[in-house]
Each structure stands twice: as structure tokens, then as C-alpha cells.
CSV table of C-alpha atoms in Angstrom, one decimal:
chain,number,residue,atom,x,y,z
A,1,UNK,CA,-36.7,2.6,-94.8
A,2,UNK,CA,-39.1,3.5,-97.8
A,3,UNK,CA,-37.3,0.9,-99.9
A,4,UNK,CA,-38.0,-1.8,-97.4
A,5,UNK,CA,-41.7,-0.8,-97.4
A,6,UNK,CA,-41.9,-0.9,-101.2
A,7,UNK,CA,-40.3,-4.3,-101.2
A,8,UNK,CA,-42.9,-5.5,-98.7
A,9,UNK,CA,-45.8,-4.2,-100.9
A,10,UNK,CA,-44.5,-5.8,-104.1
A,11,UNK,CA,-44.0,-9.1,-102.2
A,12,UNK,CA,-47.6,-8.9,-101.0
A,13,UNK,CA,-48.9,-8.2,-104.5
A,14,UNK,CA,-47.1,-11.2,-105.8
A,15,UNK,CA,-48.5,-13.4,-103.1
A,16,UNK,CA,-52.0,-12.1,-103.8
A,17,UNK,CA,-51.7,-13.1,-107.4
A,18,UNK,CA,-51.0,-16.7,-106.4
A,19,UNK,CA,-53.4,-16.7,-103.4
A,20,UNK,CA,-56.7,-14.8,-103.9
A,21,UNK,CA,-57.8,-15.7,-100.3
A,22,UNK,CA,-55.2,-13.4,-98.9
A,23,UNK,CA,-56.8,-10.3,-100.4
A,24,UNK,CA,-58.5,-9.2,-97.3
A,25,UNK,CA,-55.4,-9.7,-95.2
A,26,UNK,CA,-53.4,-7.7,-97.7
A,27,UNK,CA,-55.6,-4.6,-97.3
A,28,UNK,CA,-55.2,-4.8,-93.6
A,29,UNK,CA,-51.4,-5.2,-93.9
A,30,UNK,CA,-51.2,-2.2,-96.3
A,31,UNK,CA,-52.9,0.0,-93.7
A,32,UNK,CA,-50.5,-1.3,-91.1
A,33,UNK,CA,-47.6,-0.4,-93.3
A,34,UNK,CA,-48.9,3.1,-93.7
A,35,UNK,CA,-49.2,3.4,-89.8
A,36,UNK,CA,-45.6,2.2,-89.4
A,37,UNK,CA,-44.4,4.7,-92.0
A,38,UNK,CA,-46.1,7.5,-90.2
A,39,UNK,CA,-44.5,6.5,-86.9
A,40,UNK,CA,-41.1,6.2,-88.3
A,41,UNK,CA,-41.2,9.6,-89.9
A,42,UNK,CA,-42.4,11.2,-86.5
A,43,UNK,CA,-39.7,12.3,-84.1
A,44,UNK,CA,-39.1,10.0,-81.1
A,45,UNK,CA,-39.1,12.9,-78.6
A,46,UNK,CA,-42.8,13.5,-79.1
A,47,UNK,CA,-43.4,10.0,-77.7
A,48,UNK,CA,-41.6,10.8,-74.5
A,49,UNK,CA,-43.3,14.1,-74.0
A,50,UNK,CA,-46.7,12.5,-74.4
A,51,UNK,CA,-45.8,10.0,-71.5
A,52,UNK,CA,-45.8,13.0,-69.0
A,53,UNK,CA,-43.1,14.6,-66.8
A,54,UNK,CA,-40.5,12.5,-65.0
A,55,UNK,CA,-40.8,12.4,-61.2
A,56,UNK,CA,-37.4,12.3,-59.4
A,57,UNK,CA,-38.0,12.8,-55.6
A,58,UNK,CA,-34.6,11.2,-54.8
A,59,UNK,CA,-32.6,13.4,-57.2
A,60,UNK,CA,-31.2,10.5,-59.2
A,61,UNK,CA,-30.9,12.5,-62.4
A,62,UNK,CA,-27.8,14.6,-62.4
A,63,UNK,CA,-27.9,18.4,-63.1
A,64,UNK,CA,-26.2,17.8,-66.5
A,65,UNK,CA,-28.6,15.1,-67.7
A,66,UNK,CA,-30.6,15.8,-70.8
A,67,UNK,CA,-33.9,15.1,-69.0
A,68,UNK,CA,-33.2,17.8,-66.4
A,69,UNK,CA,-31.9,20.3,-69.0
A,70,UNK,CA,-35.0,19.7,-71.2
A,71,UNK,CA,-37.3,20.4,-68.2
A,72,UNK,CA,-38.8,16.9,-68.0
A,73,UNK,CA,-37.7,16.5,-64.3
A,74,UNK,CA,-40.4,17.7,-62.0
A,75,UNK,CA,-38.9,16.5,-58.7
A,76,UNK,CA,-38.9,19.9,-56.9
A,77,UNK,CA,-42.7,20.4,-57.5
A,78,UNK,CA,-43.3,16.9,-56.3
A,79,UNK,CA,-41.5,17.4,-53.0
A,80,UNK,CA,-43.3,20.7,-52.4
A,81,UNK,CA,-46.6,19.1,-53.0
A,82,UNK,CA,-45.8,16.3,-50.6
A,83,UNK,CA,-45.4,18.7,-47.7
A,84,UNK,CA,-42.3,20.0,-45.7
A,85,UNK,CA,-39.4,17.6,-45.2
A,86,UNK,CA,-38.7,16.7,-41.5
A,87,UNK,CA,-35.0,16.4,-40.8
A,88,UNK,CA,-34.5,16.1,-37.0
A,89,UNK,CA,-31.0,14.5,-37.4
A,90,UNK,CA,-29.7,17.3,-39.7
A,91,UNK,CA,-28.9,14.9,-42.6
A,92,UNK,CA,-29.5,17.6,-45.2
A,93,UNK,CA,-26.4,19.9,-45.5
A,94,UNK,CA,-26.7,23.7,-45.3
A,95,UNK,CA,-25.9,24.0,-49.0
A,96,UNK,CA,-28.5,21.5,-50.2
A,97,UNK,CA,-31.3,22.8,-52.5
A,98,UNK,CA,-34.0,21.5,-50.1
A,99,UNK,CA,-32.6,23.6,-47.2
A,100,UNK,CA,-32.1,26.7,-49.4
A,101,UNK,CA,-35.6,26.4,-50.8
A,102,UNK,CA,-37.1,26.3,-47.3
A,103,UNK,CA,-38.4,22.8,-47.6
A,104,UNK,CA,-36.5,21.5,-44.5
A,105,UNK,CA,-38.6,22.0,-41.3
A,106,UNK,CA,-36.2,20.2,-38.9
A,107,UNK,CA,-35.9,23.2,-36.5
A,108,UNK,CA,-39.6,23.4,-35.9
A,109,UNK,CA,-39.8,19.7,-35.4
A,110,UNK,CA,-37.2,19.7,-32.7
A,111,UNK,CA,-38.8,22.7,-31.0
A,112,UNK,CA,-42.1,21.0,-30.9
A,113,UNK,CA,-40.6,17.9,-29.3
A,114,UNK,CA,-39.4,19.8,-26.3
A,115,UNK,CA,-35.9,20.6,-24.9
A,116,UNK,CA,-33.0,18.3,-25.6
A,117,UNK,CA,-31.5,16.6,-22.6
A,118,UNK,CA,-27.7,16.2,-22.9
A,119,UNK,CA,-26.3,15.0,-19.5
A,120,UNK,CA,-23.2,13.6,-21.2
A,121,UNK,CA,-22.4,16.9,-23.1
A,122,UNK,CA,-22.4,15.2,-26.5
A,123,UNK,CA,-23.5,18.5,-28.2
A,124,UNK,CA,-20.6,20.8,-28.8
A,125,UNK,CA,-20.5,24.4,-27.6
A,126,UNK,CA,-20.8,25.7,-31.2
A,127,UNK,CA,-23.7,23.4,-32.1
A,128,UNK,CA,-26.9,25.1,-33.3
A,129,UNK,CA,-28.9,23.3,-30.7
A,130,UNK,CA,-26.8,24.6,-27.8
A,131,UNK,CA,-26.7,28.2,-29.3
A,132,UNK,CA,-30.5,28.2,-29.8
A,133,UNK,CA,-31.0,27.2,-26.1
A,134,UNK,CA,-32.5,23.8,-26.8
A,135,UNK,CA,-30.0,21.9,-24.7
A,136,UNK,CA,-31.0,21.6,-21.1
A,137,UNK,CA,-28.2,19.4,-19.9
A,138,UNK,CA,-27.0,21.8,-17.3
A,139,UNK,CA,-30.4,22.0,-15.6
A,140,UNK,CA,-30.7,18.2,-15.8
A,141,UNK,CA,-27.4,17.6,-14.0
A,142,UNK,CA,-28.2,20.2,-11.3
A,143,UNK,CA,-31.4,18.5,-10.5
A,144,UNK,CA,-29.8,15.1,-10.2
A,145,UNK,CA,-27.5,16.4,-7.4
A,146,UNK,CA,-23.7,16.9,-7.2
A,147,UNK,CA,-21.4,14.7,-9.3
A,148,UNK,CA,-19.3,12.2,-7.4
A,149,UNK,CA,-15.8,11.9,-8.9
A,150,UNK,CA,-13.7,9.7,-6.6
A,151,UNK,CA,-11.3,8.7,-9.4
A,152,UNK,CA,-10.7,12.3,-10.6
A,153,UNK,CA,-11.9,11.7,-14.1
A,154,UNK,CA,-13.1,15.2,-14.6
A,155,UNK,CA,-10.2,17.5,-15.5
A,156,UNK,CA,-9.4,20.7,-13.6
A,157,UNK,CA,-10.6,22.9,-16.5
A,158,UNK,CA,-13.9,21.0,-17.1
A,159,UNK,CA,-17.1,23.0,-16.8
A,160,UNK,CA,-18.4,20.7,-14.2
A,161,UNK,CA,-15.5,21.3,-11.9
A,162,UNK,CA,-15.4,25.0,-12.5
A,163,UNK,CA,-19.1,25.3,-11.8
A,164,UNK,CA,-18.7,23.5,-8.4
A,165,UNK,CA,-20.7,20.4,-9.3
A,166,UNK,CA,-17.8,18.1,-8.6
A,167,UNK,CA,-17.7,17.3,-4.8
A,168,UNK,CA,-15.2,14.5,-4.6
A,169,UNK,CA,-11.9,16.3,-4.5
A,170,UNK,CA,-12.3,18.7,-1.6
A,171,UNK,CA,-15.2,17.1,0.4
A,172,UNK,CA,-14.0,13.5,0.4
A,173,UNK,CA,-10.3,13.9,1.0
A,174,UNK,CA,-10.5,14.3,4.7
A,175,UNK,CA,-13.2,11.6,5.3
A,176,UNK,CA,-12.0,8.5,7.0
A,177,UNK,CA,-12.4,5.2,5.2
A,178,UNK,CA,-12.1,6.9,1.8
A,179,UNK,CA,-8.6,5.6,1.0
A,180,UNK,CA,-7.7,4.2,-2.4
A,181,UNK,CA,-5.9,0.9,-2.5
A,182,UNK,CA,-3.3,0.7,-5.3
A,183,UNK,CA,-1.3,-2.6,-4.9
A,184,UNK,CA,0.0,-2.3,-8.5
A,185,UNK,CA,1.2,1.3,-8.0
A,186,UNK,CA,-0.9,2.6,-10.9
A,187,UNK,CA,-1.2,6.1,-9.5
A,188,UNK,CA,2.0,8.2,-10.3
A,189,UNK,CA,3.9,10.0,-7.6
A,190,UNK,CA,2.7,13.4,-8.8
A,191,UNK,CA,-1.0,12.5,-8.7
A,192,UNK,CA,-3.3,14.4,-6.3
A,193,UNK,CA,-4.3,11.1,-4.6
A,194,UNK,CA,-0.7,10.2,-3.9
A,195,UNK,CA,0.2,13.7,-2.7
A,196,UNK,CA,-2.8,13.8,-0.4
A,197,UNK,CA,-1.9,10.5,1.2
A,198,UNK,CA,-5.1,8.7,0.0
A,199,UNK,CA,-3.2,5.8,-1.7
A,200,UNK,CA,-2.8,2.8,0.6
A,201,UNK,CA,-1.3,-0.6,-0.1
A,202,UNK,CA,-3.3,-3.7,0.5
A,203,UNK,CA,-0.5,-5.1,2.5
A,204,UNK,CA,1.7,-3.4,5.1
A,205,UNK,CA,5.1,-2.2,4.1
A,206,UNK,CA,7.7,-4.9,4.1
A,207,UNK,CA,10.4,-4.7,6.6
A,208,UNK,CA,13.9,-6.0,6.2
A,209,UNK,CA,14.2,-9.2,8.3
A,210,UNK,CA,17.1,-10.8,6.4
A,211,UNK,CA,19.4,-8.0,5.4
A,212,UNK,CA,22.5,-8.6,3.4
A,213,UNK,CA,25.5,-8.5,5.8
A,214,UNK,CA,29.1,-9.2,5.3
A,215,UNK,CA,30.8,-10.2,8.5
A,216,UNK,CA,33.7,-11.9,6.6
A,217,UNK,CA,34.2,-9.0,4.1
A,218,UNK,CA,33.5,-11.2,1.2
A,219,UNK,CA,31.8,-8.5,-0.9
A,220,UNK,CA,34.1,-6.3,-2.9
A,221,UNK,CA,31.5,-3.6,-3.3
A,222,UNK,CA,30.0,-2.1,-0.1
A,223,UNK,CA,26.9,-1.1,-2.1
A,224,UNK,CA,25.7,-4.8,-2.0
A,225,UNK,CA,25.7,-4.7,1.8
A,226,UNK,CA,22.8,-3.2,3.8
A,227,UNK,CA,24.0,-0.3,6.0
A,228,UNK,CA,22.8,0.3,9.5
A,229,UNK,CA,21.6,-3.3,10.1
A,230,UNK,CA,21.2,-4.3,13.8
A,231,UNK,CA,23.0,-7.6,14.4
A,232,UNK,CA,21.8,-10.2,16.9
A,233,UNK,CA,23.6,-10.3,20.2
A,234,UNK,CA,23.0,-14.0,20.7
A,235,UNK,CA,24.0,-14.8,17.1
A,236,UNK,CA,26.4,-12.1,15.9
A,237,UNK,CA,26.6,-13.5,12.4
A,238,UNK,CA,22.8,-13.0,11.8
A,239,UNK,CA,20.6,-10.0,11.8
A,240,UNK,CA,18.3,-9.2,14.6
A,241,UNK,CA,14.6,-10.0,13.8
A,242,UNK,CA,12.5,-6.9,13.2
A,243,UNK,CA,10.2,-7.5,16.2
A,244,UNK,CA,13.0,-8.1,18.7
A,245,UNK,CA,13.8,-4.5,19.6
A,246,UNK,CA,15.3,-5.1,23.0
A,247,UNK,CA,12.3,-3.7,24.8
A,248,UNK,CA,11.8,-6.9,26.9
A,249,UNK,CA,14.3,-8.1,29.5
A,250,UNK,CA,16.5,-10.9,28.2
A,251,UNK,CA,15.9,-9.9,24.5
A,252,UNK,CA,19.2,-10.7,22.8
A,253,UNK,CA,17.8,-11.0,19.3
A,254,UNK,CA,17.6,-14.8,19.4
A,255,UNK,CA,14.9,-16.2,17.1
A,256,UNK,CA,16.6,-18.4,14.5
A,257,UNK,CA,13.4,-20.2,13.6
A,258,UNK,CA,11.3,-17.1,13.2
A,259,UNK,CA,8.5,-17.8,15.6
A,260,UNK,CA,7.6,-14.2,16.2
A,261,UNK,CA,5.9,-12.6,13.1
A,262,UNK,CA,4.5,-9.5,14.9
A,263,UNK,CA,4.4,-7.9,18.3
A,264,UNK,CA,1.4,-9.9,19.4
A,265,UNK,CA,3.3,-13.1,18.8
A,266,UNK,CA,6.2,-11.7,20.8
A,267,UNK,CA,4.1,-11.0,23.8
A,268,UNK,CA,2.3,-14.3,23.7
A,269,UNK,CA,5.7,-16.2,23.6
A,270,UNK,CA,7.0,-14.1,26.4
A,271,UNK,CA,4.0,-15.0,28.6
A,272,UNK,CA,4.6,-18.7,27.9
A,273,UNK,CA,8.3,-18.3,28.5
A,274,UNK,CA,8.0,-16.6,31.8
A,275,UNK,CA,5.5,-19.1,33.1
A,276,UNK,CA,7.6,-22.1,32.1
A,277,UNK,CA,10.7,-20.4,33.5
A,278,UNK,CA,9.0,-20.0,37.0
A,279,UNK,CA,7.8,-23.6,37.0
A,280,UNK,CA,11.2,-24.8,35.9
A,281,UNK,CA,12.9,-23.0,38.7
A,282,UNK,CA,10.6,-24.7,41.2
A,283,UNK,CA,11.2,-28.0,39.5
A,284,UNK,CA,15.0,-27.6,39.4
A,285,UNK,CA,15.0,-27.1,43.2
A,286,UNK,CA,12.3,-29.6,44.0
A,287,UNK,CA,13.6,-32.5,42.0
A,288,UNK,CA,16.9,-33.1,43.9
A,289,UNK,CA,15.4,-32.1,47.2
A,290,UNK,CA,12.7,-34.7,46.8
A,291,UNK,CA,15.3,-37.4,46.2
A,292,UNK,CA,17.2,-36.3,49.3
A,293,UNK,CA,14.3,-36.0,51.8
A,294,UNK,CA,11.5,-38.2,50.3
A,295,UNK,CA,12.3,-41.3,52.4
A,296,UNK,CA,12.8,-39.3,55.6
A,297,UNK,CA,9.5,-37.4,55.2
A,298,UNK,CA,7.6,-40.6,54.3
A,299,UNK,CA,9.0,-42.4,57.4
A,300,UNK,CA,8.1,-39.5,59.6
A,301,UNK,CA,4.5,-39.5,58.3
A,302,UNK,CA,4.3,-43.3,58.1
A,303,UNK,CA,3.8,-43.2,54.3
A,304,UNK,CA,5.3,-45.2,51.5
A,305,UNK,CA,8.2,-43.4,49.7
A,306,UNK,CA,7.7,-42.4,46.1
A,307,UNK,CA,11.3,-43.1,45.0
A,308,UNK,CA,12.0,-46.2,43.0
A,309,UNK,CA,14.8,-48.7,43.6
A,310,UNK,CA,17.2,-46.4,41.8
A,311,UNK,CA,16.3,-43.5,44.1
A,312,UNK,CA,14.7,-41.7,41.2
A,313,UNK,CA,11.6,-39.4,41.5
A,314,UNK,CA,8.4,-40.2,39.6
A,315,UNK,CA,8.4,-38.7,36.1
A,316,UNK,CA,7.1,-39.4,32.6
A,317,UNK,CA,10.4,-41.1,31.7
A,318,UNK,CA,11.0,-42.8,35.1
A,319,UNK,CA,7.4,-43.8,35.7
A,320,UNK,CA,5.8,-44.0,39.1
A,321,UNK,CA,3.3,-41.1,38.7
A,322,UNK,CA,0.5,-43.4,39.5
A,323,UNK,CA,1.8,-43.6,43.1
A,324,UNK,CA,1.0,-39.9,43.6
A,325,UNK,CA,-2.3,-39.2,45.4
A,326,UNK,CA,-5.0,-37.9,42.9
A,327,UNK,CA,-6.0,-35.1,45.3
A,328,UNK,CA,-2.4,-33.8,44.9
A,329,UNK,CA,-3.0,-33.5,41.2
A,330,UNK,CA,-6.4,-31.9,41.7
A,331,UNK,CA,-4.8,-29.3,44.0
A,332,UNK,CA,-2.1,-28.5,41.4
A,333,UNK,CA,-4.6,-28.1,38.6
A,334,UNK,CA,-6.8,-25.8,40.8
A,335,UNK,CA,-3.9,-23.5,41.8
A,336,UNK,CA,-2.6,-23.3,38.2
A,337,UNK,CA,-6.1,-22.5,36.9
A,338,UNK,CA,-6.6,-19.7,39.5
A,339,UNK,CA,-3.2,-18.1,38.7
A,340,UNK,CA,-3.9,-18.4,35.0
A,341,UNK,CA,-7.3,-16.8,35.3
A,342,UNK,CA,-6.0,-14.0,37.3
A,343,UNK,CA,-3.1,-13.3,34.9
A,344,UNK,CA,-5.4,-13.3,31.8
A,345,UNK,CA,-7.8,-10.8,33.4
A,346,UNK,CA,-4.9,-8.5,34.4
A,347,UNK,CA,-3.5,-8.6,30.9
A,348,UNK,CA,-6.8,-7.7,29.4
A,349,UNK,CA,-7.7,-4.9,31.9
A,350,UNK,CA,-5.8,-2.3,29.8
A,351,UNK,CA,-3.3,-1.5,32.5
A,352,UNK,CA,-0.4,0.3,30.8
A,353,UNK,CA,2.1,-0.9,33.6
A,354,UNK,CA,1.4,-4.5,32.8
A,355,UNK,CA,4.0,-6.6,31.1
A,356,UNK,CA,4.2,-10.4,30.6
A,357,UNK,CA,4.4,-12.1,33.9
A,358,UNK,CA,3.6,-9.1,36.0
A,359,UNK,CA,1.0,-10.6,38.4
A,360,UNK,CA,1.8,-8.1,41.2
A,361,UNK,CA,3.0,-11.0,43.5
A,362,UNK,CA,5.7,-9.6,45.8
A,363,UNK,CA,4.9,-10.6,49.5
A,364,UNK,CA,8.4,-9.9,50.7
A,365,UNK,CA,8.8,-6.6,48.9
A,366,UNK,CA,11.9,-7.6,47.0
A,367,UNK,CA,10.9,-5.9,43.7
A,368,UNK,CA,12.8,-2.7,43.3
A,369,UNK,CA,11.1,0.7,42.9
A,370,UNK,CA,13.4,2.3,40.4
A,371,UNK,CA,13.3,1.3,36.7
A,372,UNK,CA,17.0,0.2,36.6
A,373,UNK,CA,16.5,-2.1,39.5
A,374,UNK,CA,13.3,-3.5,38.0
A,375,UNK,CA,15.1,-4.1,34.7
A,376,UNK,CA,17.9,-6.0,36.6
A,377,UNK,CA,15.4,-8.1,38.5
A,378,UNK,CA,13.4,-9.0,35.3
A,379,UNK,CA,16.7,-9.9,33.6
A,380,UNK,CA,17.8,-12.1,36.5
A,381,UNK,CA,14.5,-13.9,36.6
A,382,UNK,CA,14.4,-14.7,32.9
A,383,UNK,CA,18.0,-15.8,32.8
A,384,UNK,CA,17.6,-18.1,35.8
A,385,UNK,CA,14.4,-19.4,34.4
A,386,UNK,CA,16.0,-20.3,31.1
A,387,UNK,CA,18.8,-22.1,32.8
A,388,UNK,CA,16.3,-23.9,35.0
A,389,UNK,CA,14.4,-25.2,32.0
A,390,UNK,CA,17.6,-26.6,30.6
A,391,UNK,CA,18.5,-28.1,33.9
A,392,UNK,CA,15.2,-29.9,34.4
A,393,UNK,CA,15.5,-31.3,30.9
A,394,UNK,CA,18.9,-32.6,31.7
A,395,UNK,CA,17.7,-34.2,35.0
A,396,UNK,CA,15.0,-36.2,33.1
A,397,UNK,CA,17.3,-37.4,30.4
A,398,UNK,CA,20.1,-38.2,32.8
A,399,UNK,CA,18.0,-40.4,35.1
A,400,UNK,CA,16.3,-42.1,32.1
A,401,UNK,CA,19.6,-43.1,30.5
A,402,UNK,CA,21.8,-43.8,33.6
A,403,UNK,CA,19.0,-45.3,35.8
A,404,UNK,CA,20.5,-43.4,38.7
A,405,UNK,CA,19.1,-40.4,40.7
A,406,UNK,CA,20.5,-36.9,40.1
A,407,UNK,CA,21.7,-36.6,43.7
A,408,UNK,CA,23.5,-39.9,43.5
A,409,UNK,CA,25.1,-39.0,40.2
A,410,UNK,CA,26.4,-35.7,41.5
A,411,UNK,CA,26.6,-36.2,45.3
A,412,UNK,CA,29.0,-33.3,45.8
A,413,UNK,CA,26.2,-30.8,45.3
A,414,UNK,CA,23.7,-32.4,47.7
A,415,UNK,CA,25.6,-34.2,50.5
A,416,UNK,CA,28.3,-33.2,52.9
A,417,UNK,CA,31.8,-33.6,51.4
A,418,UNK,CA,32.8,-35.8,54.3
A,419,UNK,CA,30.1,-38.3,53.5
A,420,UNK,CA,30.8,-38.4,49.8
A,421,UNK,CA,34.5,-39.0,50.4
A,422,UNK,CA,33.9,-42.0,52.5
């Protein structure tokens, strides 16, 4: 370094010899060189000390750094002068210098802010806040009333259930309308809800309406065939529909098209069947009698007969209904409406003894008093009524196709045999 300075002085002198005007500048430059020499010879550490202590509030300098070892770091004094450190979240660890030196005032800060509400129980049992009594979650929950737990989310060993705050398990089990619907069968069979009978399906339980039967013994394994299946009496090769239990007279398990879906449908169809059966029995008797006596009665009353040229009665297929007096139709409609109105009121009166068709009409007292006799009478009525409905249908088709009256087609049933032979 000194060699470099001497070289600079010699160079300046040479320059001065050739340029006298640079004399003043050379003097100033020489003084500058002396200042530089003094600075170079001085230790560099004195320059740093003169700049003052280093403030490190964030603790960026490590413990083993030269600055901290040499005592230049004054971060601790700086923090103390700035006041206590508030740490409500507990970010400073227990072993931190700030907490050991007493600079952390988080506890006093939390106490001043009032009790901590913890309704969800987020603070653990061993937390300092709970041990110091700052947690007031229990009082908060008590004031809000009992806890409803219809899904049983609180375990049996939970503090809420042990303390009696849970009111769902015991108080709500016996209340009506508190059933749980589980169509996906999520609740296991060992759950309290399933054991207590609270689990209900959204749909009624399915009943076997088409069981697997094997009348021809085609299955080699009997496990594939349903056991204890009731077969239909009318159709022995099919199973009896679930709603046809044989309770009603004439119930032989015949419903191949599946009209009856429930008991209400069954009673509705029986009402219609018994009404049509009674009308059909009247028609089966009145149809041939009208063909036999129509002309005689008309001649006696001086009226025009209603039979056509083929001695057929008026009907939808035969025609001739326009010949009937309108007052006759009005009377038929009035009588039918009165009977229907009486039957509907009787069925809706809540009488336990009522069954479809039971209008209480028995002027001759022919209806038996005992149950077996009543059952036989009901069975006879429904059988004859079904046969009559088939007969009337046969009458109408026969006369429409053959163009001949029923009595003329089968005279042996309606005229003396002597007259039919001749």
C-alpha cells in the first residue's frame, strides 16, 4: 500500500514539473493521500463501532454470529423498551427467550378480554385456558337449552351425554311421528334406532305375488322353489294373489290380470260385481220372458209390441230401444239412484257387519241366521250372478248373429214339448 502511495507522489511531482498550473491541485491531492493512508492503517472494526449498536427485534442474527458474540446486537433491550409483547394466540413457545424473560403478557391480555366461549369444545381438557378456568363453554351450552341429537352423533361416553344434556335418545324414542326413514338401509342391524324400531322404510314391505312354483317338477333343486305358497283354486298352475285371502264368498283366487292391488280395490270390485250380478240375474230371466209374453201383454193393454220381426227384444245390438217409453227409463234411473245412494251411505256408516252388497233387503226372511248358512247363501248368489252375466252376454251375441230370438233358438226351455215337437 505504501509503495502505491509513493508511486502516486512521484507521478504527481513529474506532472508538476511539466505543468506548473497543477501546483495547487497537487497540494490538495497530497493531503488527500495522507488521509487515505491514515484510514488504511486504522482498523475497520472501529468504523462499525462508531455506527452504533445493531437493532435486531426479529432475531435474524443467530446466536453464533460474530455480531451477537461481540455484543453489537441490542435486540433484547429494544424489545423491552417497546413494551410487553401481546401473544393471545400463544405463538411464542414456552422455551422462547421472550417468554422466559417475562416479556410475553398473553395471559393478562386474555383475562382482560373476558371468558372464552367454547361451545364446540375445541380447547382440550389439558389446555392452559381450560385449567385456568377461562373456558365457559359448559355454562354457554346450559343456557342455550338441552342438546337435540336425533341422529345419535354424540357417543355414549361423551361429556354431554353423561351430564344429561342430550335429550334425544330417551325422550324422543316413544314420541309418535319421530320415525327415521332409511330406504337405503344405512343403519346397521345393531344400531339403537334399528333395535328400538324407529327405522321405517319409505315403501311398504313387498309381498310375494308371483312366487316361484314348480307344478311340473322341472327344478332339480327344491331350494329354487318357494315353500308354503298358496295356489289359486280357479287356476291351479298359478299362485293366489296376495289380497285374495278367501275372506269373501266366491273368492277362488282368480285375478289373472291383477286388477286388485290392495284391499280397498278388492272391496270396490266386489261391490261392482255383486251389483252387476243381481242385474244380470234379473235380465237373464226377463229377456226370454219378454219374448214369450210381450205380444200377449201388448194385445191385452192395446199397445204396440216391442219385439221386432225376428221376435227379438230391443237391445243395443238389436235396436228398437227408441220404442220404449221415456218415462220407463226415468223410473229405472230413479230407482237405481235411490238404491245406490242407500248402499253408499250404509257402507260409509262404519257398520262392522256390512259387507259388499249387504243392503239389508230380505222381505221374505230367506237369509239364514247362522254364519254357515249366510256363507252358503252368499256363495250361491255370487255364483248364479256370475253365470247370469255370462248368459246375458250370450243372449245378446246370439240374437245379433243369428237374427233369431233366444226363445225361438232354444224352444225346448220356454215352450211345452208338445208344441215344439209339432
